[in-house]
Short mmCIF file of C-alpha atoms in Angstrom, two decimals:
data_model
loop_
_atom_site.label_atom_id
_atom_site.label_comp_id
_atom_site.label_asym_id
_atom_site.label_seq_id
_atom_site.Cartn_x
_atom_site.Cartn_y
_atom_site.Cartn_z
CA VAL A 1 9.18 27.99 17.26
CA THR A 2 12.81 27.44 18.09
CA GLY A 3 14.92 24.40 18.73
CA PRO A 4 18.56 23.36 19.20
CA ARG A 5 20.70 24.79 16.42
CA ARG A 6 23.63 23.18 14.71
CA ARG A 7 26.32 25.88 15.10
CA GLY A 8 28.95 23.65 13.57
CA LYS A 9 27.49 24.09 10.06
CA MET A 10 27.57 27.87 9.88
CA ALA A 11 30.99 27.91 8.28
CA ALA A 12 29.91 26.20 5.08
CA PRO A 13 31.29 28.02 2.00
CA ASP A 14 27.86 28.54 0.43
CA GLU A 15 26.53 30.31 3.50
CA GLN A 16 29.03 33.15 3.58
CA ASP A 17 26.78 35.40 1.47
CA LEU A 18 23.75 35.00 3.77
CA SER A 19 22.65 37.63 6.20
CA GLN A 20 22.47 36.88 9.91
CA GLU A 21 18.65 36.64 9.72
CA GLN A 22 18.79 34.24 6.77
CA THR A 23 21.40 32.11 8.52
CA GLU A 24 19.19 31.89 11.61
CA LYS A 25 16.21 30.87 9.46
CA LEU A 26 18.33 28.31 7.63
CA LEU A 27 19.42 26.65 10.89
CA GLN A 28 15.93 26.81 12.35
CA PHE A 29 14.42 25.24 9.20
CA GLN A 30 16.98 22.44 9.34
CA ASP A 31 16.17 21.78 13.00
CA LEU A 32 12.42 21.71 12.34
CA THR A 33 12.54 19.44 9.26
CA GLY A 34 15.54 17.23 10.02
CA ILE A 35 17.00 17.70 6.52
CA GLU A 36 20.74 17.00 6.65
CA SER A 37 21.67 18.77 3.41
CA MET A 38 22.20 22.47 4.01
CA ASP A 39 22.00 23.18 0.27
CA GLN A 40 18.55 21.56 0.09
CA CYS A 41 17.39 23.64 3.07
CA ARG A 42 18.60 26.82 1.40
CA ARG A 43 16.95 25.97 -1.94
CA THR A 44 13.66 25.28 -0.19
CA LEU A 45 13.75 28.57 1.73
CA GLU A 46 14.67 30.51 -1.42
CA GLN A 47 11.73 28.95 -3.24
CA HIS A 48 9.47 30.20 -0.46
CA ASN A 49 11.05 33.66 -0.41
CA TRP A 50 12.64 32.87 2.99
CA ASN A 51 9.19 32.45 4.56
CA ILE A 52 10.03 29.75 7.10
CA GLU A 53 6.41 29.01 8.03
CA ALA A 54 5.42 28.37 4.42
CA ALA A 55 8.58 26.31 3.80
CA VAL A 56 8.00 24.13 6.87
CA GLN A 57 4.33 23.65 5.95
CA ASP A 58 5.24 22.63 2.41
CA ARG A 59 7.81 20.17 3.78
CA LEU A 60 5.21 18.65 6.13
CA ASN A 61 2.76 18.38 3.23
CA GLU A 62 5.35 16.42 1.24
CA GLN A 63 5.88 14.03 4.19
CA GLU A 64 2.10 13.48 4.40
CA GLY A 65 1.94 12.58 0.71
CA VAL A 66 0.68 15.95 -0.56
CA PRO A 67 2.69 17.07 -3.60
CA SER A 68 4.96 20.05 -3.11
CA VAL A 69 3.80 23.30 -4.64
CA PHE A 70 7.14 23.39 -6.47
CA ASN A 71 6.59 19.93 -7.94
CA PRO A 72 2.94 19.92 -8.96
CA PRO A 73 1.51 16.66 -10.33
CA PRO A 74 0.53 16.66 -13.98
CA THR A 75 -3.18 16.55 -13.25
CA ARG A 76 -5.99 18.35 -14.97
CA PRO A 77 -6.97 21.54 -13.06
CA LEU A 78 -10.35 21.68 -11.40
CA GLN A 79 -13.11 23.38 -13.32
CA VAL A 80 -14.85 26.17 -11.40
CA ASN A 81 -18.51 26.91 -11.89
CA THR A 82 -18.87 30.67 -12.37
CA ALA A 83 -22.47 30.63 -13.61
CA ASP A 84 -24.32 29.79 -10.39
CA GLN A 85 -27.72 31.49 -10.46
CA ARG A 86 -27.50 32.07 -6.70
CA LEU A 87 -24.20 33.91 -7.02
CA TYR A 88 -23.93 36.84 -4.63
CA SER A 89 -22.38 39.93 -6.21
CA TYR A 90 -21.46 43.10 -4.38
CA VAL A 91 -20.01 46.06 -6.30
CA VAL A 92 -18.78 49.26 -4.72
CA SER A 93 -18.96 52.16 -7.15
CA ARG A 94 -16.62 55.08 -6.95
CA PRO A 95 -18.12 58.04 -5.05
CA GLN A 96 -19.72 60.76 -7.17
CA PRO A 97 -18.23 64.28 -7.09
CA ARG A 98 -19.70 66.61 -4.47
CA GLY A 99 -20.12 70.36 -4.74
CA LEU A 100 -19.20 72.72 -7.50
CA LEU A 101 -15.48 72.25 -6.96
CA GLY A 102 -15.72 68.46 -7.15
CA TRP A 103 -17.88 68.50 -10.27
CA GLY A 104 -15.68 71.11 -11.86
CA TYR A 105 -12.55 69.01 -11.28
CA TYR A 106 -14.35 65.94 -12.56
CA LEU A 107 -15.50 67.67 -15.76
CA ILE A 108 -12.06 69.15 -16.39
CA MET A 109 -10.29 65.79 -15.95
CA LEU A 110 -12.93 63.79 -17.82
CA PRO A 111 -11.57 64.49 -21.36
CA PHE A 112 -8.02 63.75 -20.29
CA ARG A 113 -9.04 60.54 -18.50
CA PHE A 114 -11.16 59.44 -21.45
CA THR A 115 -8.37 60.17 -23.89
CA TYR A 116 -5.78 58.40 -21.75
CA TYR A 117 -7.74 55.19 -21.31
CA THR A 118 -8.90 55.19 -24.93
CA LEU A 119 -5.36 55.55 -26.25
CA LEU A 120 -4.17 52.93 -23.77
CA ASP A 121 -6.82 50.45 -24.94
CA ILE A 122 -6.00 51.18 -28.61
CA PHE A 123 -2.30 50.67 -27.92
CA ARG A 124 -2.90 47.34 -26.14
CA PHE A 125 -5.26 46.23 -28.91
CA ALA A 126 -2.73 47.06 -31.61
CA LEU A 127 0.06 45.45 -29.62
CA ARG A 128 -1.75 42.15 -29.67
CA PHE A 129 -1.36 41.97 -33.45
CA LEU A 130 2.36 42.72 -33.25
CA ARG A 131 3.21 40.57 -30.23
CA PRO A 132 1.01 38.07 -28.40
CA ASP A 133 0.22 38.88 -24.80
CA PRO A 134 3.05 37.21 -22.79
CA ARG A 135 0.58 36.68 -19.95
CA SER A 136 -1.31 34.12 -22.02
CA ARG A 137 1.49 31.58 -21.54
CA VAL A 138 1.81 30.27 -17.98
CA THR A 139 5.31 28.84 -17.70
CA ASP A 140 6.15 29.32 -14.01
CA PRO A 141 2.98 29.67 -11.91
CA ILE A 142 4.84 29.21 -8.64
CA GLY A 143 7.32 31.89 -9.63
CA ASP A 144 4.40 34.23 -10.39
CA ILE A 145 2.96 33.67 -6.91
CA VAL A 146 6.30 34.05 -5.12
CA SER A 147 7.13 37.20 -7.11
CA PHE A 148 3.76 38.78 -6.29
CA ILE A 149 4.12 38.01 -2.57
CA GLN A 150 7.63 39.44 -2.54
CA LEU A 151 6.52 42.68 -4.27
CA PHE A 152 3.47 42.92 -2.00
CA GLU A 153 5.60 42.64 1.14
CA GLU A 154 8.14 45.14 -0.16
CA LYS A 155 5.36 47.66 -0.73
CA TYR A 156 2.92 46.96 2.13
CA GLY A 157 4.98 45.07 4.69
CA ARG A 158 4.59 41.59 6.14
CA GLY A 159 1.39 42.35 8.02
CA HIS A 160 -1.11 40.73 5.66
CA PRO A 161 -3.28 37.60 5.46
CA VAL A 162 -1.36 34.39 4.90
CA PHE A 163 -1.04 33.92 1.14
CA TYR A 164 -1.49 30.42 -0.21
CA GLN A 165 1.91 29.63 -1.69
CA GLY A 166 0.81 27.41 -4.51
CA THR A 167 -0.94 27.53 -7.83
CA TYR A 168 -4.61 28.37 -8.26
CA SER A 169 -5.38 24.74 -9.08
CA GLN A 170 -3.61 23.54 -5.95
CA ALA A 171 -5.56 26.03 -3.84
CA LEU A 172 -8.81 24.73 -5.34
CA ASN A 173 -7.77 21.16 -4.64
CA ASP A 174 -6.90 21.93 -1.01
CA ALA A 175 -10.12 23.82 -0.47
CA LYS A 176 -12.08 20.92 -1.92
CA ARG A 177 -10.22 18.32 0.10
CA GLU A 178 -10.45 20.26 3.39
CA LEU A 179 -14.01 21.56 2.70
CA ARG A 180 -13.00 25.18 3.32
CA PHE A 181 -13.83 28.50 1.72
CA LEU A 182 -11.26 29.85 -0.73
CA LEU A 183 -10.97 33.61 -1.09
CA VAL A 184 -9.31 34.68 -4.36
CA TYR A 185 -7.89 38.20 -4.70
CA LEU A 186 -6.87 39.55 -8.10
CA HIS A 187 -4.58 42.51 -7.82
CA GLY A 188 -4.73 45.13 -10.54
CA ASP A 189 -1.39 46.95 -10.43
CA ASP A 190 -2.57 49.75 -12.72
CA HIS A 191 -5.90 50.37 -10.97
CA GLN A 192 -6.15 53.51 -8.87
CA ASP A 193 -7.94 51.78 -5.96
CA SER A 194 -5.62 48.79 -5.57
CA ASP A 195 -3.05 50.61 -3.44
CA GLU A 196 -5.62 52.00 -1.03
CA PHE A 197 -7.40 48.65 -0.73
CA CYS A 198 -4.20 46.76 0.09
CA ARG A 199 -2.90 49.38 2.51
CA ASN A 200 -6.10 50.34 4.36
CA THR A 201 -8.32 47.26 4.04
CA LEU A 202 -6.43 44.05 3.33
CA CYS A 203 -3.64 44.75 5.81
CA ARG A 204 -5.93 45.75 8.68
CA PRO A 205 -5.46 43.49 11.75
CA GLU A 206 -9.16 42.57 11.98
CA VAL A 207 -9.22 41.59 8.30
CA ILE A 208 -6.03 39.57 8.68
CA HIS A 209 -7.44 37.69 11.68
CA PHE A 210 -10.79 37.10 9.98
CA ILE A 211 -9.30 35.69 6.77
CA ASN A 212 -6.60 33.58 8.45
CA SER A 213 -9.09 31.94 10.83
CA ARG A 214 -11.95 31.30 8.41
CA MET A 215 -10.64 30.45 4.93
CA LEU A 216 -7.77 29.89 2.53
CA PHE A 217 -6.48 33.02 0.81
CA TRP A 218 -4.97 32.99 -2.69
CA ALA A 219 -3.81 36.14 -4.46
CA CYS A 220 -1.90 37.14 -7.56
CA SER A 221 -1.38 40.10 -9.83
CA THR A 222 -3.18 40.12 -13.16
CA ASN A 223 0.08 41.30 -14.71
CA LYS A 224 1.46 37.84 -13.99
CA PRO A 225 0.53 34.94 -16.32
CA GLU A 226 -0.96 32.92 -13.46
CA GLY A 227 -3.07 35.84 -12.27
CA TYR A 228 -4.09 36.71 -15.82
CA ARG A 229 -5.21 33.12 -16.43
CA VAL A 230 -7.39 33.21 -13.30
CA SER A 231 -8.83 36.60 -14.28
CA GLN A 232 -9.85 35.16 -17.63
CA ALA A 233 -11.68 32.38 -15.81
CA LEU A 234 -13.39 34.60 -13.23
CA ARG A 235 -13.99 37.55 -15.61
CA GLU A 236 -13.76 40.44 -13.16
CA ASN A 237 -15.20 43.83 -14.09
CA THR A 238 -13.14 46.13 -11.92
CA TYR A 239 -10.58 46.16 -9.17
CA PRO A 240 -10.05 45.36 -6.38
CA PHE A 241 -11.68 42.01 -7.08
CA LEU A 242 -12.44 39.21 -4.62
CA ALA A 243 -14.14 35.90 -5.34
CA MET A 244 -15.35 33.39 -2.75
CA ILE A 245 -15.13 29.79 -3.98
CA MET A 246 -16.35 26.64 -2.24
CA LEU A 247 -17.47 23.07 -2.92
CA LYS A 248 -21.17 23.29 -3.75
CA ASP A 249 -23.22 20.52 -5.28
CA ARG A 250 -19.96 18.57 -5.69
CA ARG A 251 -18.42 21.30 -7.84
CA MET A 252 -16.07 24.11 -6.97
CA THR A 253 -18.35 27.11 -7.40
CA VAL A 254 -18.00 30.87 -7.16
CA VAL A 255 -20.60 31.82 -4.55
CA GLY A 256 -19.63 35.46 -4.06
CA ARG A 257 -18.01 38.32 -5.96
CA LEU A 258 -16.83 41.51 -4.31
CA GLU A 259 -15.65 44.31 -6.62
CA GLY A 260 -14.55 47.81 -5.92
CA LEU A 261 -12.95 49.63 -3.01
CA LEU A 262 -14.32 48.04 0.18
CA GLN A 263 -13.56 49.24 3.66
CA ALA A 264 -12.42 46.74 6.28
CA GLU A 265 -15.75 46.60 8.14
CA ASP A 266 -17.72 46.29 4.92
CA LEU A 267 -15.40 43.54 3.64
CA ILE A 268 -15.82 41.47 6.81
CA THR A 269 -19.59 41.99 6.71
CA GLN A 270 -19.90 40.88 3.10
CA LEU A 271 -17.63 37.85 3.57
CA THR A 272 -19.56 36.85 6.68
CA PHE A 273 -22.85 37.11 4.79
CA ILE A 274 -21.51 34.96 1.93
CA MET A 275 -20.18 32.32 4.33
CA ASP A 276 -23.36 32.20 6.42
CA SER A 277 -25.49 31.92 3.28
CA ASN A 278 -23.50 28.95 2.00
CA GLN A 279 -22.42 27.25 5.21
CA THR A 280 -25.22 24.70 4.88
CA TYR A 281 -23.67 23.40 1.67
CA LEU A 282 -20.37 22.70 3.41
CA VAL A 283 -22.17 21.08 6.34
CA SER A 284 -24.16 18.93 3.94
CA GLU A 285 -21.01 18.00 2.03
CA ARG A 286 -19.24 17.11 5.31
CA LEU A 287 -22.16 14.89 6.30
CA GLU A 288 -22.17 13.24 2.87
CA ARG A 289 -18.41 12.76 3.03
CA GLU A 290 -18.66 11.27 6.52
CA GLU A 291 -21.47 9.01 5.32
CA ARG A 292 -19.36 7.96 2.34
CA ASN A 293 -16.41 7.35 4.64
CA GLN A 294 -18.59 5.30 7.00
CA THR A 295 -20.00 3.39 4.07
CA GLN A 296 -16.50 2.80 2.81
CA VAL A 297 -15.35 1.68 6.26
CA LEU A 298 -18.41 -0.59 6.56
CA ARG A 299 -17.75 -1.99 3.11
CA GLN A 300 -14.11 -2.48 3.99
CA GLN A 301 -15.11 -4.27 7.19
CA GLN A 302 -17.55 -6.42 5.23
CA ASP A 303 -14.86 -7.17 2.68
CA GLU A 304 -12.45 -8.08 5.47
CA ALA A 305 -15.10 -10.30 7.10
CA TYR A 306 -15.81 -11.91 3.74
CA LEU A 307 -12.11 -12.47 3.13
CA ALA A 308 -11.72 -13.91 6.64
CA SER A 309 -14.68 -16.23 6.02
CA LEU A 310 -13.29 -17.13 2.61
CA ARG A 311 -9.89 -17.88 4.12
CA ALA A 312 -11.57 -19.98 6.83
CA ASP A 313 -13.52 -21.91 4.17
CA GLN A 314 -10.37 -22.32 2.10
CA GLU A 315 -8.51 -23.54 5.18
CA LYS A 316 -11.34 -25.95 5.96
CA ASP A 317 -11.30 -27.21 2.37
CA ARG A 318 -7.53 -27.51 2.52
CA LYS A 319 -7.69 -29.56 5.70
CA LYS A 320 -10.47 -31.67 4.20
CA ARG A 321 -8.41 -32.25 1.08
CA GLU A 322 -5.38 -33.05 3.21
CA LYS A 323 -7.44 -35.49 5.26
CA GLN A 324 -8.81 -37.10 2.11
CA GLU A 325 -5.33 -37.24 0.63
CA GLN A 326 -3.98 -38.76 3.87
CA LYS A 327 -6.77 -41.34 3.82
CA ARG A 328 -6.08 -42.10 0.17
CA ARG A 329 -2.37 -42.50 0.88
CA GLU A 330 -3.12 -44.77 3.84
CA GLU A 331 -5.51 -46.84 1.75
CA GLU A 332 -2.98 -46.96 -1.05
CA ALA A 333 -0.27 -47.98 1.41
CA ALA A 334 -2.54 -50.64 2.88
CA HIS A 335 -3.39 -51.87 -0.60
CA GLN A 336 0.26 -51.98 -1.58
CA GLU A 337 1.08 -53.76 1.67
CA MET A 338 -1.69 -56.29 0.98
CA LEU A 339 -0.35 -56.79 -2.55
CA ALA A 340 3.15 -57.22 -1.17
CA GLU A 341 1.90 -59.72 1.38
CA GLU A 342 0.03 -61.60 -1.33
CA ARG A 343 3.12 -61.66 -3.53
CA ARG A 344 5.18 -62.83 -0.55
CA ARG A 345 2.73 -65.65 0.17
CA GLN A 346 2.68 -66.67 -3.47
CA HIS A 347 6.47 -66.64 -3.54
CA LEU A 348 6.56 -68.65 -0.31
CA GLN A 349 4.10 -71.19 -1.70
CA GLN A 350 6.08 -71.49 -4.90
CA GLU A 351 9.25 -71.98 -2.89
CA LYS A 352 7.56 -74.72 -0.80
CA GLU A 353 6.40 -76.45 -3.94
CA ARG A 354 9.85 -76.19 -5.51
CA ARG A 355 11.60 -77.66 -2.49
CA SER A 356 8.98 -80.38 -2.19
CA GLU A 357 9.64 -81.39 -5.77
CA CYS A 358 13.38 -81.43 -5.15
CA LEU A 359 13.19 -83.76 -2.13
CA PRO A 360 14.70 -87.23 -2.65
CA PRO A 361 12.28 -90.13 -2.30
CA GLU A 362 11.64 -91.47 1.20
CA PRO A 363 13.59 -94.69 1.88
CA PRO A 364 11.77 -97.76 3.24
CA PRO A 365 11.80 -98.20 7.03
CA ASP A 366 13.72 -101.53 6.83
CA ASP A 367 16.61 -99.93 4.96
CA PRO A 368 19.70 -100.37 7.18
CA ASN A 369 20.78 -96.77 6.41
CA SER A 370 17.39 -95.23 7.11
CA VAL A 371 16.62 -92.96 10.01
CA LYS A 372 13.10 -92.57 11.34
CA ILE A 373 12.56 -89.04 12.57
CA ILE A 374 9.51 -87.78 14.44
CA PHE A 375 9.10 -83.99 14.19
CA LYS A 376 7.15 -82.14 16.85
CA MET A 377 5.68 -79.05 15.21
CA PRO A 378 5.03 -75.71 16.97
CA ASN A 379 1.28 -76.43 16.87
CA ASP A 380 1.90 -79.69 18.88
CA SER A 381 1.25 -81.86 15.81
CA ARG A 382 3.63 -84.65 14.83
CA VAL A 383 5.11 -85.53 11.46
CA GLU A 384 7.10 -88.70 10.70
CA ARG A 385 9.45 -89.46 7.83
CA CYS A 386 12.41 -91.64 7.01
CA PHE A 387 15.74 -90.28 5.75
CA LEU A 388 19.12 -91.79 4.95
CA PHE A 389 22.16 -91.34 7.17
CA THR A 390 24.11 -90.20 4.18
CA GLN A 391 21.72 -87.35 3.34
CA PRO A 392 22.64 -83.81 4.53
CA LEU A 393 20.63 -82.01 7.15
CA THR A 394 19.45 -79.70 4.35
CA VAL A 395 17.06 -82.43 3.22
CA ILE A 396 15.41 -82.43 6.67
CA TYR A 397 15.05 -78.60 6.52
CA ASP A 398 13.62 -78.68 2.97
CA PHE A 399 11.12 -81.36 4.00
CA LEU A 400 9.85 -79.33 6.93
CA PHE A 401 9.82 -76.09 4.84
CA SER A 402 7.58 -77.74 2.22
CA LEU A 403 4.92 -78.60 4.80
CA LYS A 404 1.88 -76.33 5.04
CA GLU A 405 1.91 -76.31 8.84
CA SER A 406 5.55 -75.25 9.00
CA PRO A 407 6.34 -71.62 9.92
CA GLU A 408 8.20 -69.36 7.52
CA LYS A 409 11.26 -69.28 9.71
CA PHE A 410 12.24 -72.07 12.05
CA GLN A 411 15.10 -74.05 13.48
CA ILE A 412 15.44 -77.76 14.33
CA VAL A 413 16.47 -78.65 17.89
CA ALA A 414 17.59 -82.09 19.17
CA ASN A 415 17.65 -83.19 22.81
CA PHE A 416 20.16 -85.27 24.75
CA PRO A 417 22.18 -83.20 24.41
CA ARG A 418 20.13 -80.20 23.46
CA ARG A 419 21.49 -78.60 20.35
CA VAL A 420 20.40 -76.74 17.20
CA LEU A 421 21.09 -78.70 14.10
CA PRO A 422 23.06 -76.76 11.46
CA CYS A 423 20.71 -77.38 8.58
CA LEU A 424 21.54 -74.30 6.50
CA PRO A 425 24.91 -73.44 4.98
CA THR A 426 27.00 -70.69 6.57
CA GLU A 427 30.26 -68.95 5.78
CA GLU A 428 32.15 -71.19 8.23
CA ARG A 429 30.30 -74.28 7.05
CA PRO A 430 29.07 -73.95 3.48
CA ASN A 431 28.17 -77.69 3.35
CA PRO A 432 25.90 -78.75 6.23
CA PRO A 433 26.73 -82.17 7.82
CA THR A 434 24.91 -85.41 7.09
CA LEU A 435 22.50 -86.97 9.52
CA GLN A 436 25.17 -89.44 10.60
CA GLU A 437 27.73 -86.65 11.14
CA ALA A 438 25.15 -84.76 13.17
CA GLY A 439 24.92 -87.75 15.55
CA LEU A 440 21.32 -88.72 14.93
CA ALA A 441 20.09 -92.20 15.91
CA ARG A 442 18.01 -94.59 13.83
CA SER A 443 14.93 -93.34 15.64
CA GLN A 444 15.07 -89.68 16.54
CA VAL A 445 12.71 -87.04 17.89
CA LEU A 446 13.38 -83.46 16.73
CA PHE A 447 11.64 -80.25 17.72
CA VAL A 448 10.71 -77.51 15.30
CA GLN A 449 10.96 -74.00 16.86
CA ASP A 450 9.11 -71.10 15.25
CA LEU A 451 11.39 -68.08 14.60
CA THR A 452 8.89 -66.01 12.64
CA GLU A 453 8.10 -63.57 15.51
CA ASP A 454 11.79 -63.09 16.19
#
C-alpha cells in the first residue's frame, strides 16, 4: 500500500543514518497513520523491527482502543487449560537406523551422544545452584518476541507465517476475543530438528498460506525468558513443538499438541484434523456470544424503554405538580386579593364613620345662613341636607362620602352654569371655597357623578 509521501521531511537530522529502504518505510508509515512526529514514527518502526505491516496494525489497534503490544495493561494473564482429557497429541519419532551401516553408525555414536547430553544436563543442573536460570525472570517479553523474529528472519528469510508481535498473554486474549485458533510454536535452538523444521516445513508456501488464513500464530525461542515461561506452562517433551489453543467450555484450552519433525503435508493434515474436531466448540461459543449480545441489546433496549417511560412519568408528574402549584398560587393570589379587598372595605367603612363623626351638626332650615341642598345620587336616589354658607365645600364632600349609597370616588357637579365644585384641596387651592364663595343659592340641586370606574 502506498500513498503520497512527504519529501520535505527527509532532511531531518535524525534520519541521516537511515538506509533508503528504511527512509521509504518511515515516510510510508507516516502517510498511513497520519502521525506528525517523525521521531515517534521511527520509534514505532524500530519497536516492530521495521515491519511496517505489524507497526501499522498495532497503531490501528491503539486507535480502536486495543492496548499496544509495547504498552501492555497490568492485567492478570489468562490461564490455559492443559489437562483436557480430549487433548489430541501427535508425536513424530526420529527414524530408526536402517541397514548395517546405519546401525553401526548409531551404535558408535551412542556412547558419545549419551555422554554429551549427560554432561550437559549435569552442567545445567549444577549451574542452577551457582546462578539462577536468567530465563526464569521475564523482564522484556516484547523484546524477546522481536529478537526471536529478527533472528528467525536473518536465518530463514522473510518468507514465513505472520508472527504475532505481542506477548503470549496478549495472543491468548486476542484469540479469545476474536474466537480464533491460536497456534503456538516453541523453538528449541539447540535441538537438531529445529533447523530442518523451520527451513523445510514452516517456511513452505502452502504452510504459510494455511496458517495465515486460518489462525493466529505465536512463536518464541525457549532460550528467551518469554518462550521459557510458555514452555514451562505447556510442558513440551521434544522439539519442534506446536500447540493448538482455543476457547473451549469458556476456557482457553490446549486441544492439540504436535511434537517432532513434521513434514509440510503432515503438519497441514494434523492441524486440519484438530481444527475440524474442535470447530463445533467455536461455533457453539459464537452462537452463545451472539445470544448474549442479543440478550444484552434486548436488555439495553428494555432499559432504554423503561428510562423513556420513567422520564415520561416524571415529566407527567412534573407537569401535574406545576399545575397544582399554579392552582395553589392562583388560589393564594385570589385569597390575598379577597383579603386585600376586605381590608380595603373595612378601611373605607372606618373612613366613612370617621368623617360622619366629624361632620358639623345640620343647621335648622329657617336659619338665614342655611342652604338647602338636594343631592341626586348615581342610583337616581335623592338626599337632602342643610348646610351653612360659611362652611367649606369639604363639608358637603364629607357628608356624601359618609353615606352608604355613595361611590368610593365621585365628584359634585352644579348646573346653570355647569361646573364641578372644587370640594377637595389641591396644590393651587389648598383651602377649598365656602358654599357662598362657590356661588350656591339657598336652595340648590347638585349631582353626584361616580368616578369609581374611571
